[in-house]
Amino acid sequence: MLRKTVLVRALALAFSAGAMSAMVVAPVMAQSNAAGSIFGKVGSGTGDTVVLQNNGTNQTRSTAVDANGSFRATSLPIGTYTVTLKKGESVVGTTSLEVLAGQGVEAIFPAAGGVQAVQVTGRRNRIDISSSTNGATFTARELDKLPIARNVDAIVQLSPNTTRGDPTYPAGASFGGGGASENAYYINGFPVTNPLSQLGAMELPFGAIAQAQVLTGGYGVEFGRSVGGVVNVTTKSGTNTWEAGALVSIAPKSLRAKSRDMYYANTGVFPQTDGTLRIRREDNEFEQKQYSAYVGGPLIKDTLFGFVALEQTRAESNGVFGGRTALTNGDNGWRDYKTTTERYYGKLDWNISDNHRIEFTTIGDLPETNTQFRSYDYATRAVGSKVNSSTHEEYGPFNPNGGEANILRYVGNISDNLTVTALYGKSRAKHIYEPTGYDPTLAQVSAAKADQAPGLNYTGGQPFSTNQPVNGSTDRVTSKRLDLEYKIGNHTLRAGLDNNKMSSADAGDALAGGALWLYGKTPDATKPFDVPGGQVGALAGKGPLASQGFYVSRVLSSTVSNAFAGQDAQYIEDRWQVTKDVLLTAGLRREGFYNANQDGTKYIEMKNQYAPRVAAVWDVNGDASFKVFGSAGRYTLQMPTVIALRGANGSLNTNQYYAYTGTDAHGAPTGLTQLTDVLSANNEFGQAKDPKTVAALDMKPSYQDELTLGFEKAYNPSLNFGAKVTYRTLKSTIDDFCDGRVFAKYAKRNGIDTSNYGGFNCASFNPGEANDFLVDFAGTQSNYTRVHLTKEDLGFDKAKRTYAALDVFAEHPYRNGWYGKINYTLSRSSGNTEGQTLSDTTTGQADVAATQTWDYAALMRYADGRLPNDRKHQIKAYGFYDVTPEWTLGAAALLASGRPRSCVGTNPNTQSADDVGFNYQSASHYCFGATGNQNVVSPRGTVGNLPWDKNLDLNVSYKPAYVPGLAVKLDIFNVFDTQTTQKVVERYNTNQARYALYESVLSYTAPRSMKLTAEFNKKF
């Protein structure tokens, strides 16, 4: 089941002393990310020293009680501790507690001495008064009892202020209204975010997760490079007790409900397709199996500990791939695929002494997908027996996230007051894509039913209808980190720095078959019509088909190249205990980043981005039962490496239009008459781009300001409740624009000779602000003109995105056998930009931070409104009930209002001669006309909402007393089989014509499924 090579690699790396010194490893973003703290207050003269002993490893630390009776110990490994208060050599009191990553836990000693224990199977009813951070932390015990999928995204969706990312993106979630690429992911502090796209991250065996912290706001200056949220996973370690376990689960296809078919919407315009079947899904099958195992324990008691976990997930799917009217169903109408994801995790913890510790972690996330395509007949439901084509992928389009990483972390408690943490590391992901049955010289064919001339063949012979990535493209990350913490009086001072370097070699993709024949039809053959990059003249008189409005374009596209990036940061922070009940935290973070083209030449460089942050916590009653907290801060965001592929390198993206008289056996046009030259909306003809001209000078970074204010109350031992308000506003963003007319006007105003000017491609800039550019009007690549363009010259409104939310929660701490929590969020996310991503398009645009949003000013008219990640109402509830020591019930529920709907079509006001070639058709906020010229305004988010998202997951677990360590479980996901619409087509036009797919469903939530699990755990 698990590959021998994976097992050998994990064991060798985790338990080899030689590997520990030989491996290079990856960075942590803060010394507190993978550790926690213990704090407390005692009466004057009660004690002078607090001793903290890790119950798993016996590592012991001491910290002094200050003159005010307060104490605090930081950088503690997560786990359970025995905390002892001493006066001299006498024990005053003892308590037991659990340390959570990135959080503080209060040690409270019995008033009359003795021992106070805490149940670590649930939550204490006291509140963390050491932090104003917003979010949630989940322990392995809680995750084990909840009915959730065994992946990080399922944990994220339990947290308030989060929504699912656009379903057409490969990964990612929205935190607080942010784009799916605007989050940061860490494992043991190591950044595992995808460096190419920033969509999603590497993962590890689910059973290796000790704690998962989801931060949705208010986090300190140790965290950066995120304006969305942070996911901080801390892993399990070995202890002085040997333990081992294994898990087997299956989600059988026989217990899975049928998927909903997808239909064409009723547009009233296309009788051939309106209301008819578009994609048959009821015959699709999906089955998943998972196997995992772990072992951990002391290699040298009290000193050296090891832990290894392995996991293999096999997902098999069989189903219809092509739509009913697809032209390639005879080749690839049916798809069978099998994804095998093997993950390994190994960790060594070396307690050199009570004050010095080294941790080594190795992680592998190795997805592999094998796909086969066969024919499918919609009329008979017959599936072909012959495999016509296939692909083998590793970190391919199916699963672009993953890789291998190593982490080395040193924590030194130099004194009671000084702690040092240092890290260094690397990670690597090599993307494999190997198609078979693929003819790289056979162009693709695409023709909607309404665009097909009667009696002609439009069935293409190219079985691959997606862009093809380069086999062997590789992402690498190299990082360094140093953090210091020093306590002096009532102040805890923290400072740190880091440096990251990233590369993506042979990234990008190109059209399968090298080209695409894209057929179309204009509603009036007597009139010219605009297309990206130019205009097609009237078709009348160009041939019998052209006179009826039929035409074809030859599309070429390739973004294959290299990209590089670098990041650095420094921070300083002061945690000031103003009084025994008031904590004030103030810090400043400075960040810088650069992006470089295929030659390693920097074309974007931000050297000084300052992000001040301040937070306050008031322990109202002085007993950690009621806190009022607030924060204000600035958060900045870097650019992914993917922007270089089209923004700075020699990308190709062209169209050439023809009239035609027939088609051949492969659906390619015959009898061609050229209608246009080769056109490119963004001047992407494959030529090398000058790095000095592809980005504005002295840009501001993408940054966001945030305010939070809230309270939490431990009302009684059985009830905690609280409320919080959050306000976020995007102050600046970076995207690209592509309108060369502004430079032509500048040259004309200033009498500049443009006879040798090569034209404008696109350039990154700050939308809605004045920008300066270097322009090579002379065509010498040495004699540049600095062009200053005002906000009015560029024609854009200020970039806007605001998120306002009210969160209310009630929590029943684990007591009387059950735990439960319910969150309600009332929120609004609105503005004229989603951020780095663009979900409005039929498939979420993969050009992160270089979307079409700001390419032309006309595209942004009426773009201000409710954004795709807006969910006005959200209720999230989860919990579990230990009915008996043997039986446990768990539940998780979601009730959320639907995504706002928009309509984008052809702008009737961009049809003048000056507009030809400078605007995209079918991408403006104008719709509802019989033709594009008759469209009217349709502001963003005003077409209503998708249906409410309703979901209930349940589970039941049985742990028989007569077989200690055994557990069997049944999970039921989407109990009521509410397959909710997640996304529809919002495109209204194809140039001047209506679009047959408008309002057709693109994605539903998954149907009801069941999972059976057997697990055995044993401590020795």
PDB file of N, CA and C in Angstrom, residues 820-890:
ATOM      1  N   GLY A 820     -19.173  21.821  22.593  1.00  0.00           N
ATOM      2  CA  GLY A 820     -19.863  22.392  21.449  1.00  0.00           C
ATOM      3  C   GLY A 820     -19.551  23.864  21.276  1.00  0.00           C
ATOM      4  N   LYS A 821     -19.588  24.312  20.044  1.00  0.00           N
ATOM      5  CA  LYS A 821     -19.364  25.735  19.760  1.00  0.00           C
ATOM      6  C   LYS A 821     -20.190  26.133  18.551  1.00  0.00           C
ATOM      7  N   ILE A 822     -20.780  27.324  18.598  1.00  0.00           N
ATOM      8  CA  ILE A 822     -21.536  27.863  17.478  1.00  0.00           C
ATOM      9  C   ILE A 822     -21.082  29.295  17.233  1.00  0.00           C
ATOM     10  N   ASN A 823     -20.832  29.619  15.979  1.00  0.00           N
ATOM     11  CA  ASN A 823     -20.423  30.963  15.563  1.00  0.00           C
ATOM     12  C   ASN A 823     -21.429  31.517  14.569  1.00  0.00           C
ATOM     13  N   TYR A 824     -21.786  32.774  14.742  1.00  0.00           N
ATOM     14  CA  TYR A 824     -22.590  33.474  13.742  1.00  0.00           C
ATOM     15  C   TYR A 824     -21.801  34.686  13.269  1.00  0.00           C
ATOM     16  N   THR A 825     -21.708  34.837  11.945  1.00  0.00           N
ATOM     17  CA  THR A 825     -21.006  35.973  11.361  1.00  0.00           C
ATOM     18  C   THR A 825     -21.941  36.734  10.437  1.00  0.00           C
ATOM     19  N   LEU A 826     -22.082  38.027  10.699  1.00  0.00           N
ATOM     20  CA  LEU A 826     -22.777  38.946   9.809  1.00  0.00           C
ATOM     21  C   LEU A 826     -21.697  39.793   9.153  1.00  0.00           C
ATOM     22  N   SER A 827     -21.567  39.731   7.834  1.00  0.00           N
ATOM     23  CA  SER A 827     -20.437  40.396   7.198  1.00  0.00           C
ATOM     24  C   SER A 827     -20.816  40.949   5.827  1.00  0.00           C
ATOM     25  N   ARG A 828     -19.948  41.819   5.342  1.00  0.00           N
ATOM     26  CA  ARG A 828     -20.085  42.340   3.983  1.00  0.00           C
ATOM     27  C   ARG A 828     -18.683  42.555   3.414  1.00  0.00           C
ATOM     28  N   SER A 829     -18.455  41.990   2.245  1.00  0.00           N
ATOM     29  CA  SER A 829     -17.199  42.180   1.525  1.00  0.00           C
ATOM     30  C   SER A 829     -17.524  42.849   0.203  1.00  0.00           C
ATOM     31  N   SER A 830     -17.044  44.057   0.019  1.00  0.00           N
ATOM     32  CA  SER A 830     -17.412  44.817  -1.173  1.00  0.00           C
ATOM     33  C   SER A 830     -16.228  45.635  -1.661  1.00  0.00           C
ATOM     34  N   GLY A 831     -16.328  46.086  -2.908  1.00  0.00           N
ATOM     35  CA  GLY A 831     -15.273  46.896  -3.505  1.00  0.00           C
ATOM     36  C   GLY A 831     -15.226  46.676  -4.996  1.00  0.00           C
ATOM     37  N   ASN A 832     -14.148  47.152  -5.621  1.00  0.00           N
ATOM     38  CA  ASN A 832     -14.004  46.978  -7.063  1.00  0.00           C
ATOM     39  C   ASN A 832     -12.907  45.994  -7.431  1.00  0.00           C
ATOM     40  N   THR A 833     -12.310  45.344  -6.423  1.00  0.00           N
ATOM     41  CA  THR A 833     -11.306  44.321  -6.707  1.00  0.00           C
ATOM     42  C   THR A 833     -11.372  43.226  -5.664  1.00  0.00           C
ATOM     43  N   GLU A 834     -11.258  41.999  -6.117  1.00  0.00           N
ATOM     44  CA  GLU A 834     -11.200  40.853  -5.218  1.00  0.00           C
ATOM     45  C   GLU A 834      -9.840  40.760  -4.547  1.00  0.00           C
ATOM     46  N   GLY A 835      -8.832  41.377  -5.169  1.00  0.00           N
ATOM     47  CA  GLY A 835      -7.464  41.310  -4.664  1.00  0.00           C
ATOM     48  C   GLY A 835      -6.560  40.726  -5.728  1.00  0.00           C
ATOM     49  N   GLN A 836      -5.694  39.794  -5.334  1.00  0.00           N
ATOM     50  CA  GLN A 836      -4.771  39.199  -6.297  1.00  0.00           C
ATOM     51  C   GLN A 836      -5.455  38.214  -7.238  1.00  0.00           C
ATOM     52  N   THR A 837      -6.636  37.743  -6.874  1.00  0.00           N
ATOM     53  CA  THR A 837      -7.318  36.738  -7.680  1.00  0.00           C
ATOM     54  C   THR A 837      -8.536  37.349  -8.389  1.00  0.00           C
ATOM     55  N   LEU A 838      -9.066  36.612  -9.350  1.00  0.00           N
ATOM     56  CA  LEU A 838     -10.252  37.041 -10.083  1.00  0.00           C
ATOM     57  C   LEU A 838     -11.143  35.820 -10.277  1.00  0.00           C
ATOM     58  N   SER A 839     -12.259  35.776  -9.538  1.00  0.00           N
ATOM     59  CA  SER A 839     -13.181  34.640  -9.598  1.00  0.00           C
ATOM     60  C   SER A 839     -14.349  34.879 -10.538  1.00  0.00           C
ATOM     61  N   ASP A 840     -14.475  36.091 -11.088  1.00  0.00           N
ATOM     62  CA  ASP A 840     -15.614  36.400 -11.953  1.00  0.00           C
ATOM     63  C   ASP A 840     -15.585  35.604 -13.253  1.00  0.00           C
ATOM     64  N   THR A 841     -14.396  35.239 -13.712  1.00  0.00           N
ATOM     65  CA  THR A 841     -14.274  34.524 -14.974  1.00  0.00           C
ATOM     66  C   THR A 841     -14.769  33.086 -14.808  1.00  0.00           C
ATOM     67  N   THR A 842     -15.108  32.451 -15.917  1.00  0.00           N
ATOM     68  CA  THR A 842     -15.657  31.095 -15.876  1.00  0.00           C
ATOM     69  C   THR A 842     -14.733  30.135 -15.147  1.00  0.00           C
ATOM     70  N   THR A 843     -13.451  30.232 -15.423  1.00  0.00           N
ATOM     71  CA  THR A 843     -12.432  29.543 -14.638  1.00  0.00           C
ATOM     72  C   THR A 843     -11.610  30.615 -13.952  1.00  0.00           C
ATOM     73  N   GLY A 844     -11.483  30.543 -12.625  1.00  0.00           N
ATOM     74  CA  GLY A 844     -10.727  31.556 -11.903  1.00  0.00           C
ATOM     75  C   GLY A 844      -9.391  31.825 -12.568  1.00  0.00           C
ATOM     76  N   GLN A 845      -9.086  33.092 -12.838  1.00  0.00           N
ATOM     77  CA  GLN A 845      -7.899  33.425 -13.619  1.00  0.00           C
ATOM     78  C   GLN A 845      -6.642  33.013 -12.878  1.00  0.00           C
ATOM     79  N   ALA A 846      -5.792  32.234 -13.572  1.00  0.00           N
ATOM     80  CA  ALA A 846      -4.585  31.690 -12.955  1.00  0.00           C
ATOM     81  C   ALA A 846      -3.462  32.711 -12.853  1.00  0.00           C
ATOM     82  N   ASP A 847      -3.599  33.856 -13.523  1.00  0.00           N
ATOM     83  CA  ASP A 847      -2.552  34.884 -13.494  1.00  0.00           C
ATOM     84  C   ASP A 847      -2.683  35.696 -12.210  1.00  0.00           C
ATOM     85  N   VAL A 848      -2.311  35.085 -11.096  1.00  0.00           N
ATOM     86  CA  VAL A 848      -2.445  35.727  -9.795  1.00  0.00           C
ATOM     87  C   VAL A 848      -1.639  37.029  -9.776  1.00  0.00           C
ATOM     88  N   ALA A 849      -2.273  38.113  -9.310  1.00  0.00           N
ATOM     89  CA  ALA A 849      -1.673  39.445  -9.233  1.00  0.00           C
ATOM     90  C   ALA A 849      -1.401  40.047 -10.612  1.00  0.00           C
ATOM     91  N   ALA A 850      -1.921  39.423 -11.653  1.00  0.00           N
ATOM     92  CA  ALA A 850      -1.815  39.987 -13.001  1.00  0.00           C
ATOM     93  C   ALA A 850      -3.092  39.629 -13.762  1.00  0.00           C
ATOM     94  N   THR A 851      -4.226  39.858 -13.124  1.00  0.00           N
ATOM     95  CA  THR A 851      -5.511  39.493 -13.710  1.00  0.00           C
ATOM     96  C   THR A 851      -5.947  40.542 -14.731  1.00  0.00           C
ATOM     97  N   GLN A 852      -7.064  40.273 -15.405  1.00  0.00           N
ATOM     98  CA  GLN A 852      -7.579  41.231 -16.382  1.00  0.00           C
ATOM     99  C   GLN A 852      -8.308  42.401 -15.718  1.00  0.00           C
ATOM    100  N   THR A 853      -8.440  42.362 -14.386  1.00  0.00           N
ATOM    101  CA  THR A 853      -9.253  43.340 -13.664  1.00  0.00           C
ATOM    102  C   THR A 853      -8.938  44.772 -14.068  1.00  0.00           C
ATOM    103  N   TRP A 854      -7.650  45.115 -14.077  1.00  0.00           N
ATOM    104  CA  TRP A 854      -7.240  46.507 -14.288  1.00  0.00           C
ATOM    105  C   TRP A 854      -6.591  46.728 -15.661  1.00  0.00           C
ATOM    106  N   ASP A 855      -6.784  45.811 -16.594  1.00  0.00           N
ATOM    107  CA  ASP A 855      -6.086  45.944 -17.870  1.00  0.00           C
ATOM    108  C   ASP A 855      -6.494  47.209 -18.623  1.00  0.00           C
ATOM    109  N   TYR A 856      -7.786  47.523 -18.588  1.00  0.00           N
ATOM    110  CA  TYR A 856      -8.290  48.716 -19.269  1.00  0.00           C
ATOM    111  C   TYR A 856      -9.294  49.413 -18.352  1.00  0.00           C
ATOM    112  N   ALA A 857      -9.279  50.734 -18.396  1.00  0.00           N
ATOM    113  CA  ALA A 857     -10.145  51.495 -17.500  1.00  0.00           C
ATOM    114  C   ALA A 857     -11.618  51.177 -17.729  1.00  0.00           C
ATOM    115  N   ALA A 858     -12.004  50.930 -18.978  1.00  0.00           N
ATOM    116  CA  ALA A 858     -13.412  50.675 -19.274  1.00  0.00           C
ATOM    117  C   ALA A 858     -13.916  49.404 -18.594  1.00  0.00           C
ATOM    118  N   LEU A 859     -13.022  48.451 -18.332  1.00  0.00           N
ATOM    119  CA  LEU A 859     -13.433  47.216 -17.670  1.00  0.00           C
ATOM    120  C   LEU A 859     -13.891  47.459 -16.235  1.00  0.00           C
ATOM    121  N   MET A 860     -13.452  48.570 -15.649  1.00  0.00           N
ATOM    122  CA  MET A 860     -13.726  48.833 -14.240  1.00  0.00           C
ATOM    123  C   MET A 860     -14.953  49.695 -14.014  1.00  0.00           C
ATOM    124  N   ARG A 861     -15.619  50.097 -15.074  1.00  0.00           N
ATOM    125  CA  ARG A 861     -16.849  50.860 -14.885  1.00  0.00           C
ATOM    126  C   ARG A 861     -17.908  49.954 -14.227  1.00  0.00           C
ATOM    127  N   TYR A 862     -18.510  50.442 -13.170  1.00  0.00           N
ATOM    128  CA  TYR A 862     -19.545  49.717 -12.415  1.00  0.00           C
ATOM    129  C   TYR A 862     -19.023  48.421 -11.786  1.00  0.00           C
ATOM    130  N   ALA A 863     -17.726  48.393 -11.518  1.00  0.00           N
ATOM    131  CA  ALA A 863     -17.124  47.202 -10.907  1.00  0.00           C
ATOM    132  C   ALA A 863     -17.219  47.208  -9.389  1.00  0.00           C
ATOM    133  N   ASP A 864     -17.689  48.305  -8.810  1.00  0.00           N
ATOM    134  CA  ASP A 864     -17.767  48.416  -7.353  1.00  0.00           C
ATOM    135  C   ASP A 864     -19.069  47.787  -6.859  1.00  0.00           C
ATOM    136  N   GLY A 865     -18.929  46.786  -6.008  1.00  0.00           N
ATOM    137  CA  GLY A 865     -20.121  46.116  -5.489  1.00  0.00           C
ATOM    138  C   GLY A 865     -19.733  44.959  -4.590  1.00  0.00           C
ATOM    139  N   ARG A 866     -20.680  44.074  -4.345  1.00  0.00           N
ATOM    140  CA  ARG A 866     -20.412  42.920  -3.490  1.00  0.00           C
ATOM    141  C   ARG A 866     -19.499  41.941  -4.224  1.00  0.00           C
ATOM    142  N   LEU A 867     -18.450  41.516  -3.553  1.00  0.00           N
ATOM    143  CA  LEU A 867     -17.415  40.701  -4.167  1.00  0.00           C
ATOM    144  C   LEU A 867     -17.744  39.207  -4.070  1.00  0.00           C
ATOM    145  N   PRO A 868     -17.082  38.373  -4.881  1.00  0.00           N
ATOM    146  CA  PRO A 868     -17.424  36.938  -4.901  1.00  0.00           C
ATOM    147  C   PRO A 868     -17.295  36.231  -3.560  1.00  0.00           C
ATOM    148  N   ASN A 869     -16.420  36.709  -2.677  1.00  0.00           N
ATOM    149  CA  ASN A 869     -16.240  36.051  -1.387  1.00  0.00           C
ATOM    150  C   ASN A 869     -17.182  36.574  -0.305  1.00  0.00           C
ATOM    151  N   ASP A 870     -18.123  37.419  -0.678  1.00  0.00           N
ATOM    152  CA  ASP A 870     -19.083  37.951   0.295  1.00  0.00           C
ATOM    153  C   ASP A 870     -20.112  36.885   0.666  1.00  0.00           C
ATOM    154  N   ARG A 871     -20.304  36.677   1.957  1.00  0.00           N
ATOM    155  CA  ARG A 871     -21.382  35.821   2.485  1.00  0.00           C
ATOM    156  C   ARG A 871     -22.013  36.607   3.632  1.00  0.00           C
ATOM    157  N   LYS A 872     -23.190  37.161   3.415  1.00  0.00           N
ATOM    158  CA  LYS A 872     -23.772  38.060   4.407  1.00  0.00           C
ATOM    159  C   LYS A 872     -23.992  37.358   5.743  1.00  0.00           C
ATOM    160  N   HIS A 873     -24.501  36.149   5.705  1.00  0.00           N
ATOM    161  CA  HIS A 873     -24.768  35.405   6.937  1.00  0.00           C
ATOM    162  C   HIS A 873     -24.018  34.078   6.903  1.00  0.00           C
ATOM    163  N   GLN A 874     -23.415  33.730   8.026  1.00  0.00           N
ATOM    164  CA  GLN A 874     -22.792  32.421   8.158  1.00  0.00           C
ATOM    165  C   GLN A 874     -23.005  31.900   9.573  1.00  0.00           C
ATOM    166  N   ILE A 875     -23.464  30.675   9.678  1.00  0.00           N
ATOM    167  CA  ILE A 875     -23.539  29.991  10.967  1.00  0.00           C
ATOM    168  C   ILE A 875     -22.711  28.722  10.859  1.00  0.00           C
ATOM    169  N   LYS A 876     -21.757  28.584  11.763  1.00  0.00           N
ATOM    170  CA  LYS A 876     -20.924  27.390  11.821  1.00  0.00           C
ATOM    171  C   LYS A 876     -21.030  26.806  13.226  1.00  0.00           C
ATOM    172  N   ALA A 877     -21.308  25.518  13.292  1.00  0.00           N
ATOM    173  CA  ALA A 877     -21.442  24.854  14.580  1.00  0.00           C
ATOM    174  C   ALA A 877     -20.766  23.498  14.521  1.00  0.00           C
ATOM    175  N   TYR A 878     -20.132  23.111  15.606  1.00  0.00           N
ATOM    176  CA  TYR A 878     -19.492  21.799  15.663  1.00  0.00           C
ATOM    177  C   TYR A 878     -19.373  21.380  17.128  1.00  0.00           C
ATOM    178  N   GLY A 879     -19.257  20.088  17.333  1.00  0.00           N
ATOM    179  CA  GLY A 879     -19.117  19.580  18.687  1.00  0.00           C
ATOM    180  C   GLY A 879     -19.137  18.073  18.718  1.00  0.00           C
ATOM    181  N   PHE A 880     -18.994  17.508  19.924  1.00  0.00           N
ATOM    182  CA  PHE A 880     -19.025  16.067  20.085  1.00  0.00           C
ATOM    183  C   PHE A 880     -19.550  15.735  21.480  1.00  0.00           C
ATOM    184  N   TYR A 881     -20.070  14.509  21.606  1.00  0.00           N
ATOM    185  CA  TYR A 881     -20.685  14.066  22.854  1.00  0.00           C
ATOM    186  C   TYR A 881     -20.202  12.649  23.150  1.00  0.00           C
ATOM    187  N   ASP A 882     -19.482  12.506  24.261  1.00  0.00           N
ATOM    188  CA  ASP A 882     -19.066  11.187  24.719  1.00  0.00           C
ATOM    189  C   ASP A 882     -20.241  10.553  25.464  1.00  0.00           C
ATOM    190  N   VAL A 883     -21.054   9.821  24.729  1.00  0.00           N
ATOM    191  CA  VAL A 883     -22.265   9.239  25.299  1.00  0.00           C
ATOM    192  C   VAL A 883     -21.904   8.296  26.440  1.00  0.00           C
ATOM    193  N   THR A 884     -20.911   7.464  26.195  1.00  0.00           N
ATOM    194  CA  THR A 884     -20.338   6.561  27.197  1.00  0.00           C
ATOM    195  C   THR A 884     -18.845   6.535  26.943  1.00  0.00           C
ATOM    196  N   PRO A 885     -18.051   5.897  27.787  1.00  0.00           N
ATOM    197  CA  PRO A 885     -16.620   5.771  27.476  1.00  0.00           C
ATOM    198  C   PRO A 885     -16.348   5.068  26.154  1.00  0.00           C
ATOM    199  N   GLU A 886     -17.349   4.341  25.626  1.00  0.00           N
ATOM    200  CA  GLU A 886     -17.144   3.595  24.383  1.00  0.00           C
ATOM    201  C   GLU A 886     -17.730   4.295  23.161  1.00  0.00           C
ATOM    202  N   TRP A 887     -18.773   5.089  23.333  1.00  0.00           N
ATOM    203  CA  TRP A 887     -19.492   5.666  22.198  1.00  0.00           C
ATOM    204  C   TRP A 887     -19.378   7.196  22.206  1.00  0.00           C
ATOM    205  N   THR A 888     -19.075   7.742  21.018  1.00  0.00           N
ATOM    206  CA  THR A 888     -18.986   9.195  20.842  1.00  0.00           C
ATOM    207  C   THR A 888     -19.727   9.597  19.573  1.00  0.00           C
ATOM    208  N   LEU A 889     -20.487  10.678  19.668  1.00  0.00           N
ATOM    209  CA  LEU A 889     -21.174  11.264  18.520  1.00  0.00           C
ATOM    210  C   LEU A 889     -20.541  12.615  18.201  1.00  0.00           C
ATOM    211  N   GLY A 890     -20.412  12.937  16.922  1.00  0.00           N
ATOM    212  CA  GLY A 890     -19.864  14.222  16.511  1.00  0.00           C
ATOM    213  C   GLY A 890     -20.706  14.856  15.426  1.00  0.00           C
TER     214      GLY A 890
END
